[in-house]
Coordinates of C-alpha atoms and ligand atoms in Angstrom, one line a residue:
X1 CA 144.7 -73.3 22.5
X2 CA 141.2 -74.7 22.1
X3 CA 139.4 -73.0 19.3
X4 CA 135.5 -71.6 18.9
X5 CA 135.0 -73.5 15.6
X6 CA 132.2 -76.2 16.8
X7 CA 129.1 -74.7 18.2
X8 CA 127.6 -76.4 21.4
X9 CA 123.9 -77.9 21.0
X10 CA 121.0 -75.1 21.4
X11 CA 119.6 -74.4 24.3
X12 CA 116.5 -72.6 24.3
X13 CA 116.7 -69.2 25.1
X14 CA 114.6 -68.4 28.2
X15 CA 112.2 -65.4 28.5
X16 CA 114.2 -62.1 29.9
X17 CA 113.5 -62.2 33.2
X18 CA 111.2 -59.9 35.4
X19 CA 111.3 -58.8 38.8
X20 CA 108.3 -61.4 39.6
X21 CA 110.4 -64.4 38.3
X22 CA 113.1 -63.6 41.2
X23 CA 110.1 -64.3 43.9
X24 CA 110.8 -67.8 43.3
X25 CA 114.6 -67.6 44.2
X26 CA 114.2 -64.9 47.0
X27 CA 110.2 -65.2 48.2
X28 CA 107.4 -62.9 47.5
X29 CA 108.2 -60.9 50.6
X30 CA 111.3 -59.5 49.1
X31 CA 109.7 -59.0 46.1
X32 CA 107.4 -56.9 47.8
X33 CA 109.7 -55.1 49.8
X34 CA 111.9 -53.7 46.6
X35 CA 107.9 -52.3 45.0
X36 CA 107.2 -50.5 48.3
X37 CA 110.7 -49.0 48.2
X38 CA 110.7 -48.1 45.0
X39 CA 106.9 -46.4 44.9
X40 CA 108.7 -43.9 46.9
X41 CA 111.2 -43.1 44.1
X42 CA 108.8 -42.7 41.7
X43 CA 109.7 -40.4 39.0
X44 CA 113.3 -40.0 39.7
X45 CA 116.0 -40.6 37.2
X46 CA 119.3 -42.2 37.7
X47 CA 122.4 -42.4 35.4
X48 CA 125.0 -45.1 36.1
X49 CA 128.4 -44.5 34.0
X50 CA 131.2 -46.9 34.1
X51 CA 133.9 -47.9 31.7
X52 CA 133.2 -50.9 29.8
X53 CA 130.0 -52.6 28.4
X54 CA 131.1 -55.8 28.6
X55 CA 133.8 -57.6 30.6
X56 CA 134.6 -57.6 34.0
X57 CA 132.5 -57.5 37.0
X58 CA 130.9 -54.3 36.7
X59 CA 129.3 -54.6 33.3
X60 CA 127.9 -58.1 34.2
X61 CA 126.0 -56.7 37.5
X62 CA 124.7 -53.3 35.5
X63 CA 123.7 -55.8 32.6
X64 CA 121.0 -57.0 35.1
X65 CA 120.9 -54.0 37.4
X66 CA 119.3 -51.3 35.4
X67 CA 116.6 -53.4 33.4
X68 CA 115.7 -54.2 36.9
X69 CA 115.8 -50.8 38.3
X70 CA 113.8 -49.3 35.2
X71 CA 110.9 -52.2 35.4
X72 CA 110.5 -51.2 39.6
X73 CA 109.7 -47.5 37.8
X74 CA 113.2 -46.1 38.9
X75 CA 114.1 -44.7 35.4
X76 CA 117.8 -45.6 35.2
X77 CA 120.6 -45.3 32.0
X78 CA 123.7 -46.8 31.8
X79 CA 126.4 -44.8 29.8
X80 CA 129.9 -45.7 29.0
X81 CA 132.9 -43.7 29.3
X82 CA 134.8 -43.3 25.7
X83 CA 138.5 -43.8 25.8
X84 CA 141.0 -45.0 23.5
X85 CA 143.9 -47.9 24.0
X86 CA 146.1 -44.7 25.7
X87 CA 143.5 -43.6 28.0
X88 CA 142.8 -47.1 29.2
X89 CA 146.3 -48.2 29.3
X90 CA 146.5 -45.2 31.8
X91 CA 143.6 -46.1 33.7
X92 CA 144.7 -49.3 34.2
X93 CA 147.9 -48.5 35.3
X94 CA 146.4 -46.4 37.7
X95 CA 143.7 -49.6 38.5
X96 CA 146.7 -51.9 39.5
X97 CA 148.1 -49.2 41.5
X98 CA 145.4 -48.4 43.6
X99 CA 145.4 -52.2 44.3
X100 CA 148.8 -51.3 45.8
X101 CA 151.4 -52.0 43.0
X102 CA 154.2 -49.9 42.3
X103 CA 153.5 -46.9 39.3
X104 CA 155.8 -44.7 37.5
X105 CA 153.3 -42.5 36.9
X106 CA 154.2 -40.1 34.0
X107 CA 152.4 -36.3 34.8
X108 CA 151.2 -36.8 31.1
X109 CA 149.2 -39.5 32.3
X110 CA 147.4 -37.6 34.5
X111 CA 146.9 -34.8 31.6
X112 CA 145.3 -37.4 29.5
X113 CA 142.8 -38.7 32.1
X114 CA 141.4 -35.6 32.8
X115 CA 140.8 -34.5 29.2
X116 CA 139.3 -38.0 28.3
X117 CA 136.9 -37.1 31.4
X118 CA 136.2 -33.6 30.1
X119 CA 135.6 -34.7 26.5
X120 CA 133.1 -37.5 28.2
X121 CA 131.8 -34.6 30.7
X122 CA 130.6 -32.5 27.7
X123 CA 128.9 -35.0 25.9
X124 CA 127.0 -36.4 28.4
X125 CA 123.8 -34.7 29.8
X126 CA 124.0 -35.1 34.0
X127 CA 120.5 -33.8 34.8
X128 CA 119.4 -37.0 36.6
X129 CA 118.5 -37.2 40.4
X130 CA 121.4 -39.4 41.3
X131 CA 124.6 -40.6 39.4
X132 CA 126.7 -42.9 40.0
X133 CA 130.1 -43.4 39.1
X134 CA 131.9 -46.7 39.2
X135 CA 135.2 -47.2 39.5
X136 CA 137.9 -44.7 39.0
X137 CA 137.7 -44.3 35.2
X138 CA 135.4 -41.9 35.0
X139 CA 135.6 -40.2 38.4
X140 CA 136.7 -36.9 37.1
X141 CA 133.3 -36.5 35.4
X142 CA 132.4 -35.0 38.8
X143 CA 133.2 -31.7 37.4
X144 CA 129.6 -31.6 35.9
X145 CA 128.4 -31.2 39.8
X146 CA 129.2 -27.7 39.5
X147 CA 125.5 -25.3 39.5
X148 CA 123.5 -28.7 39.8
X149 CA 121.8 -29.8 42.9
X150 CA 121.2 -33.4 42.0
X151 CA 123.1 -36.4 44.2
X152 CA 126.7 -37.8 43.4
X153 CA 127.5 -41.4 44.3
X154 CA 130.9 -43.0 43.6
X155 CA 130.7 -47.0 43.3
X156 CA 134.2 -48.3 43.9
X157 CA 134.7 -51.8 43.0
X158 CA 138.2 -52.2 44.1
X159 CA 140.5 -52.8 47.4
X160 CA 141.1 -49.5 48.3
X161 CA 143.2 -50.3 51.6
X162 CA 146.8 -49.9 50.1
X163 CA 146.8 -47.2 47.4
X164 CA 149.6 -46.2 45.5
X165 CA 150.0 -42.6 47.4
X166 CA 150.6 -40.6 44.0
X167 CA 147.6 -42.5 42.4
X168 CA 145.3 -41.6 45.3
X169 CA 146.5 -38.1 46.1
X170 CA 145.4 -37.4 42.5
X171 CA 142.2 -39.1 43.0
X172 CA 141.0 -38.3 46.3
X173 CA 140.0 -34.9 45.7
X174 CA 137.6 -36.2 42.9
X175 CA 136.3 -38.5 45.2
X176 CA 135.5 -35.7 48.2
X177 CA 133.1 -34.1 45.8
X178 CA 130.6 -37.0 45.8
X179 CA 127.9 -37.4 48.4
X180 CA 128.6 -40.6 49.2
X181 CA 131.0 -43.7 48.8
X182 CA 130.0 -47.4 48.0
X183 CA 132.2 -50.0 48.8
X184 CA 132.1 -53.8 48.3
X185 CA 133.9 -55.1 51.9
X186 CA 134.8 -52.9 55.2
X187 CA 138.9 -53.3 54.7
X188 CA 138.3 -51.6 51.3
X189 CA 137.7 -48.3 52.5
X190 CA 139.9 -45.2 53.1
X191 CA 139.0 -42.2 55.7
X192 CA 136.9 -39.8 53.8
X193 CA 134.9 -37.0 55.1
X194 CA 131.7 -38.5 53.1
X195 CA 129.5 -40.8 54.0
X196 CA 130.7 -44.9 53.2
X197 CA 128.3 -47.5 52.8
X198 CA 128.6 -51.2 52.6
X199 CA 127.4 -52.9 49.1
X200 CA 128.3 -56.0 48.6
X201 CA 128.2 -56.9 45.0
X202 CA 126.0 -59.1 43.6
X203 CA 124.8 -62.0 40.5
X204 CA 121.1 -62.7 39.0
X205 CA 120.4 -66.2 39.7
X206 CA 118.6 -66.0 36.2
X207 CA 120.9 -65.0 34.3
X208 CA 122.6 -67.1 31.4
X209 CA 125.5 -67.1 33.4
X210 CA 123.7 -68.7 36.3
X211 CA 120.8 -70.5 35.0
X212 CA 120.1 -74.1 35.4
X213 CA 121.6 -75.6 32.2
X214 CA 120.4 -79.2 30.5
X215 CA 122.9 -81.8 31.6
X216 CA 123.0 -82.4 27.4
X217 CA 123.8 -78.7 26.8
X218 CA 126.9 -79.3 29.7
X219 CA 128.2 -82.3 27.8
X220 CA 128.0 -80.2 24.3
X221 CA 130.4 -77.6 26.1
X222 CA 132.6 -79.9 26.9
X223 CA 133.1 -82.1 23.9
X224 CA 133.8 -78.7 21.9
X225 CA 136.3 -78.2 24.1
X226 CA 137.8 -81.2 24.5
X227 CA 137.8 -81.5 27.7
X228 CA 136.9 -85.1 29.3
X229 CA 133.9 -85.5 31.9
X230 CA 135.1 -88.3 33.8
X231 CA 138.2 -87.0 34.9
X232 CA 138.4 -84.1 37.7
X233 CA 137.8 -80.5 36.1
X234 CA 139.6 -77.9 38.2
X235 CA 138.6 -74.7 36.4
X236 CA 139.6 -70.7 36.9
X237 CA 136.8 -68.2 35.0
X238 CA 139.1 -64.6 34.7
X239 CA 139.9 -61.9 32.5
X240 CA 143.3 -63.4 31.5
X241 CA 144.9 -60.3 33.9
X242 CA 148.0 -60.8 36.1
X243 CA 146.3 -59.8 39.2
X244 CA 144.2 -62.6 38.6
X245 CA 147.6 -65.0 38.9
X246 CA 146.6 -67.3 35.5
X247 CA 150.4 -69.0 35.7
X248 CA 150.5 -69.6 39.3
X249 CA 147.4 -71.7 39.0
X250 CA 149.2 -73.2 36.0
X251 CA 151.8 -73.9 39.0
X252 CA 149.2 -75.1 41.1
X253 CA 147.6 -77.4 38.8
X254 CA 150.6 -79.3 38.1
X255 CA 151.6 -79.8 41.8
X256 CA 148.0 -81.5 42.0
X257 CA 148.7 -83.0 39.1
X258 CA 151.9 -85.3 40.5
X259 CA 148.7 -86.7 42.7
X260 CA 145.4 -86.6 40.3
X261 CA 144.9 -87.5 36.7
X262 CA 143.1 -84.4 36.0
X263 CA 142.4 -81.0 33.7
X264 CA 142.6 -77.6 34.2
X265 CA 140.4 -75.2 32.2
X266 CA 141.6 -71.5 32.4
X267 CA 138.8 -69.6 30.7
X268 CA 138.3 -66.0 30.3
X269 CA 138.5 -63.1 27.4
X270 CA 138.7 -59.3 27.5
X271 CA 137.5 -56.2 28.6
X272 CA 137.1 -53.2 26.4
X273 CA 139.0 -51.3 29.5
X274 CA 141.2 -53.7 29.8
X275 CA 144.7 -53.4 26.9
X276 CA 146.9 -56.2 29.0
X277 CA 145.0 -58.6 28.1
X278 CA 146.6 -60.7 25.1
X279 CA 150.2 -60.3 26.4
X280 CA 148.7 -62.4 29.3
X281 CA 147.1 -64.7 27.7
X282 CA 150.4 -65.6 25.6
X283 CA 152.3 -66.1 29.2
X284 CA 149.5 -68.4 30.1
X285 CA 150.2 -69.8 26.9
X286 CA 153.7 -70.1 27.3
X287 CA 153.0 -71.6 30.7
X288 CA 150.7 -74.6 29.9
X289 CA 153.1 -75.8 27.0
X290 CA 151.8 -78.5 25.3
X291 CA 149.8 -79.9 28.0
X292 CA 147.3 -81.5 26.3
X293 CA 145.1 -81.4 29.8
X294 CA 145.3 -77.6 30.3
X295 CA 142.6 -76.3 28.7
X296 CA 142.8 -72.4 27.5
X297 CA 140.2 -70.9 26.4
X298 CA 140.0 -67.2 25.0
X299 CA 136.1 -66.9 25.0
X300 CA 134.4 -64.0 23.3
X301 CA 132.6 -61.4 25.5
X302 CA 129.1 -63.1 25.0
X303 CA 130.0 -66.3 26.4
X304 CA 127.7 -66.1 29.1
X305 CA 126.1 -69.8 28.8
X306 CA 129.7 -71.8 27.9
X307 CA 130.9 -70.5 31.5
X308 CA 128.0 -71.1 33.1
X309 CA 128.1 -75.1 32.0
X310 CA 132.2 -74.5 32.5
X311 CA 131.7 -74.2 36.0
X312 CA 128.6 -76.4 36.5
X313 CA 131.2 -79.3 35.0
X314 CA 133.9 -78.2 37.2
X315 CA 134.8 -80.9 39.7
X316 CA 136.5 -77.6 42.1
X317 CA 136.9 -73.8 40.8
X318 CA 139.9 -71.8 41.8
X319 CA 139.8 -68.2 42.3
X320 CA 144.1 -67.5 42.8
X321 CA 143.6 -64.1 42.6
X322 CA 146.7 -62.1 44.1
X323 CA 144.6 -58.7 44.4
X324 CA 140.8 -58.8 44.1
X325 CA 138.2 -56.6 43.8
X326 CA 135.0 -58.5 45.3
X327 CA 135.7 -61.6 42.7
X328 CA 132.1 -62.2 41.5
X329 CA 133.2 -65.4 39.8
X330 CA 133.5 -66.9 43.1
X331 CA 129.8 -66.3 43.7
X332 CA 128.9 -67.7 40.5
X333 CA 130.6 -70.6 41.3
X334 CA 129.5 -70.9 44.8
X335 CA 125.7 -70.4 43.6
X336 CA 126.3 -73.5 41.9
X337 CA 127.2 -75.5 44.7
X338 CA 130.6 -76.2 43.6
X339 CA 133.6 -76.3 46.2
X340 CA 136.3 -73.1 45.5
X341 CA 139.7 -73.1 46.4
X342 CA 140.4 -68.9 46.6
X343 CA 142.7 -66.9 47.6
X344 CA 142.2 -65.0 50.9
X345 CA 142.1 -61.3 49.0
X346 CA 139.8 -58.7 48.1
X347 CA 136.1 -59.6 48.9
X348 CA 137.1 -63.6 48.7
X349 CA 137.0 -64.1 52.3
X350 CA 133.5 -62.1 53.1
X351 CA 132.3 -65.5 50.3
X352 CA 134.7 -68.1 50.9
X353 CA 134.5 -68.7 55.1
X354 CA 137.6 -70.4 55.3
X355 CA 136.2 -74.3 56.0
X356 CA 132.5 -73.5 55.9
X357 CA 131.6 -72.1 52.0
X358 CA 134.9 -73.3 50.8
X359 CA 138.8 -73.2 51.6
X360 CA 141.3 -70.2 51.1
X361 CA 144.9 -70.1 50.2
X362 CA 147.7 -68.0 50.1
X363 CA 150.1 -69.4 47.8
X364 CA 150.9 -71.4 44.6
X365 CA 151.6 -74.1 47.1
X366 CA 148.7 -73.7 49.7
X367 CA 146.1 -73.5 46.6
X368 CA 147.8 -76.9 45.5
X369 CA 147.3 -78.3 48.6
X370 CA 143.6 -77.2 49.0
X371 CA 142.6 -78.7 46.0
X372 CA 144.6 -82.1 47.1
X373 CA 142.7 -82.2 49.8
X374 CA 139.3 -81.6 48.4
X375 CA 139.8 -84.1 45.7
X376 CA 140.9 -86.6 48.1
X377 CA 137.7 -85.7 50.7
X378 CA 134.6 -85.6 48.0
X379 CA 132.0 -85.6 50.7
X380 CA 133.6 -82.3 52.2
X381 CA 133.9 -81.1 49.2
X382 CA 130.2 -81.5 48.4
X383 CA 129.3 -79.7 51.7
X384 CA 131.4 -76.6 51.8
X385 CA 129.1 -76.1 47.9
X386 CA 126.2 -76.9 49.5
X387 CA 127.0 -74.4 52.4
X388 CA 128.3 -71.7 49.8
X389 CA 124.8 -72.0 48.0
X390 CA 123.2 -71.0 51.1
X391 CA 126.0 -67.9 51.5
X392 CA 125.1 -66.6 48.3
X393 CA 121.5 -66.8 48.1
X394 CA 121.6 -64.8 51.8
X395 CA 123.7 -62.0 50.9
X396 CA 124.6 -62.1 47.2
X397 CA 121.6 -62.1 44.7
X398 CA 120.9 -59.3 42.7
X399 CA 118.0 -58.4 44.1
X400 CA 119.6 -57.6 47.9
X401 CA 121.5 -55.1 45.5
X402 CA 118.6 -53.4 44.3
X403 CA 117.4 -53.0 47.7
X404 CA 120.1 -51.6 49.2
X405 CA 120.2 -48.7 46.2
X406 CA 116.6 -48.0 46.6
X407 CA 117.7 -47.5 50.7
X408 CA 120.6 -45.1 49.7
X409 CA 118.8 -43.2 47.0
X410 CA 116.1 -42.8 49.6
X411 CA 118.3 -41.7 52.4
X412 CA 120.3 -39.1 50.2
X413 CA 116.6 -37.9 49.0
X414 CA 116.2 -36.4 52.4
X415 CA 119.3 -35.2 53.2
Ligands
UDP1 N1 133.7 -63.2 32.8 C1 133.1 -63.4 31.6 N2 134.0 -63.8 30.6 C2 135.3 -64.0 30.8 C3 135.8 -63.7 32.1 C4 135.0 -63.3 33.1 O1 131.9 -63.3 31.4 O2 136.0 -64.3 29.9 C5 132.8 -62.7 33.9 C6 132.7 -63.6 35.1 O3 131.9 -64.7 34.9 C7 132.3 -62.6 36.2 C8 132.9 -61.3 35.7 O4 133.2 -61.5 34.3 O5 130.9 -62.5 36.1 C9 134.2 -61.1 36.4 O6 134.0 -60.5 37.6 P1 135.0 -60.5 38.8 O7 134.4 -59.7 39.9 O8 135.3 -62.0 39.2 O9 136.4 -59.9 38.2 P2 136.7 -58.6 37.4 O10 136.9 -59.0 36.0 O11 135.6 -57.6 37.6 O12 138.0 -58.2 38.1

């Protein structure tokens, strides 16, 4: 496994950015828009609570979404739930099978989640105008509704569409207290007498993970990790999770491989909710042998700019996921006008139009194939980024995000 011992060449850190720098990705007008909407929530108070501060999707969009929301006067905090391994080792059992895998469930499990809630519950203070809960983790903190009359909103980031029934049956109630349900693609949803609403999820264009990078800063990451530039890069960013299929693009990589001298990077890390993480990692390991071509690369959470130039390097990304939530990695790489070979799960498709923003698979051996194809048709290739820029820039930038939780905090507001 590549190590973390050489230290890529500076690159200077930009300015945080402010609302007004995101005119000139989005225009003025939208700018604009999120003020006027947001003058009318003057004064109110939100609290977001999820369970993890960094890793994963959801830590990286709140990261940028409640500096945001606090500087456009909405005054927002962001907690996170407290758990230890057992309570997340629950939770994510519970994660996988609301994604539709099979649980054996132990009725101690379901003991523990609600006194990790409660213990949260009484040491958080819930007197904001809305809160919002993401993800199932925290869910039971619900409970603290009870004598208040402020507005409960329960953020789910995951494919709801195929629950395991015990897993569900235990959740659902918790999630008919809340005022309304977000949900990141129409197929995630389940019938609930509340309100739904369509969010898709989203990335800051500004962000280290996105930024522009210096073409020198590109070829530092690479030379520390040994990979070469002149041969094709096919690269998978991911929390080294089974859902996210790391040895099956091992698989795919080296069907390619018969055809095309080239690497594979599989880079990711862990999430503080997330306990399954280094038994993956050593089947990965295990996996790519000795390959000296098959880059793995355990990066620590605050690898923000080394993925960035990752993907800006990558010749194709691969998203393999076999369940997905709304796979924000697939934006990221799309935003930098790189061609993705994904899996047709989760929120992939609503970013990857199959032939348009980039190509989806459904197996070991249809990923293979995609990326044969786009490394033996360049010029394709280059237009299914170029089309997949345009995608995300529409419908996946932050600041549409922002907007559309200043329209919902506004609608519940009058209810
Ligand atoms: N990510 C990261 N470091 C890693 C692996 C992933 O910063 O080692 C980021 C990745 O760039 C993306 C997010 O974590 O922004 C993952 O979001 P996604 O929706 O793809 O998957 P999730 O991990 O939430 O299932």
């Amino acid at each position: 496994m590549d190590s973390l011992t050489h230290s890529a060449i500076p690159v200077d850190p930009p300015p945080v950015p402010h609302l007004e720098d995101y005119a000139a990705v989005v225009g003025q007008a939208e700018i604009h828009e999120l003020r006027e909407l947001a003058m009318r929530l003057s004064g109110r108070r939100v609290k977001m609570v999820n369970s993890t501060a960094v890793g994963g999707g959801v830590a990286e969009i709140l990261n940028r979404l409640v500096p945001l929301l606090n500087e456009l006067g909405v005054q927002t905090q962001w907690e996170v739930l407290k758990g230890g391994n057992d309570f997340f080792a629950v939770t994510k059992a519970f994660h996988n099978a609301l994604h539709g895998e099979s649980c054996e469930c132990r009725p101690e499990w379901f003991d523990l989640f609600l006194t990790v809630n409660e213990e949260n519950r009484r040491q958080m203070g819930f007197d904001e105008d809305f809160i919002v809960i993401h993800d199932p983790q925290p869910l039971a903190l619900v409970q603290a509704r009870e004598g208040r009359n402020n507005h409960w909103i329960w953020r789910c980031h995951i494919d709801l569409s195929r629950p395991n029934a015990q897993v569900w049956n235990f959740l659902r109630p918790m999630v008919e207290r809340f005022d309304a349900a977000m949900f990141s693609a129409p197929p995630f949803t389940q019938s609930l007498p509340i309100p739904q609403y369509l969010f898709y999820p989203s990335i800051d264009p500004l962000s280290d993970k996105n930024r522009e990078l210096p073409p020198e800063f590109i070829q530092s990451v690479l030379e520390r990790f040994q990979v070469d530039p002149k041969r094709p890069i096919l690269t998978q960013i991911s929390r080294f999770d089974r859902l996210k299929d790391p040895v099956g693009v091992v698989q795919a990589y080296r069907k390619v491989r018969k055809y095309f001298d080239c690497q594979l990077v599989l880079a990711g890390g862990g999430a503080t909710d997330d306990p399954e993480g280094d038994m993956v990692l050593r089947e990965v390991q295990e996996a790519a042998q000795t390959d000296p071509d098959i880059h793995i690369l355990n990066l620590p959470p605050w690898s923000h700019l080394e993925i960035n130039a990752l993907q800006r390097a990558s010749t194709i990304v691969i998203q393999k996921s076999l369940r997905e939530g709304f796979g924000l990695t697939v934006a990221e790489a799309l935003l930098k006008k790189k061609p993705v070979v994904a899996s047709a799960v989760g929120g992939i498709p609503v970013q990857v139009i199959h032939k348009v923003t980039g190509v989806l698979a459904h197996s070991i051996e249809g990923t293979a194939y995609q990326i044969r194809f786009l490394l033996s048709n360049p010029d394709f290739a280059r237009r299914l980024g170029e089309n997949g820029h345009e995608h995300v820039k529409e419908n996946f930038l932050l600041t549409h995000n922002i907007r559309r939780y200043l329209l919902l905090f506004l609608t519940l507001q009058q209810q």
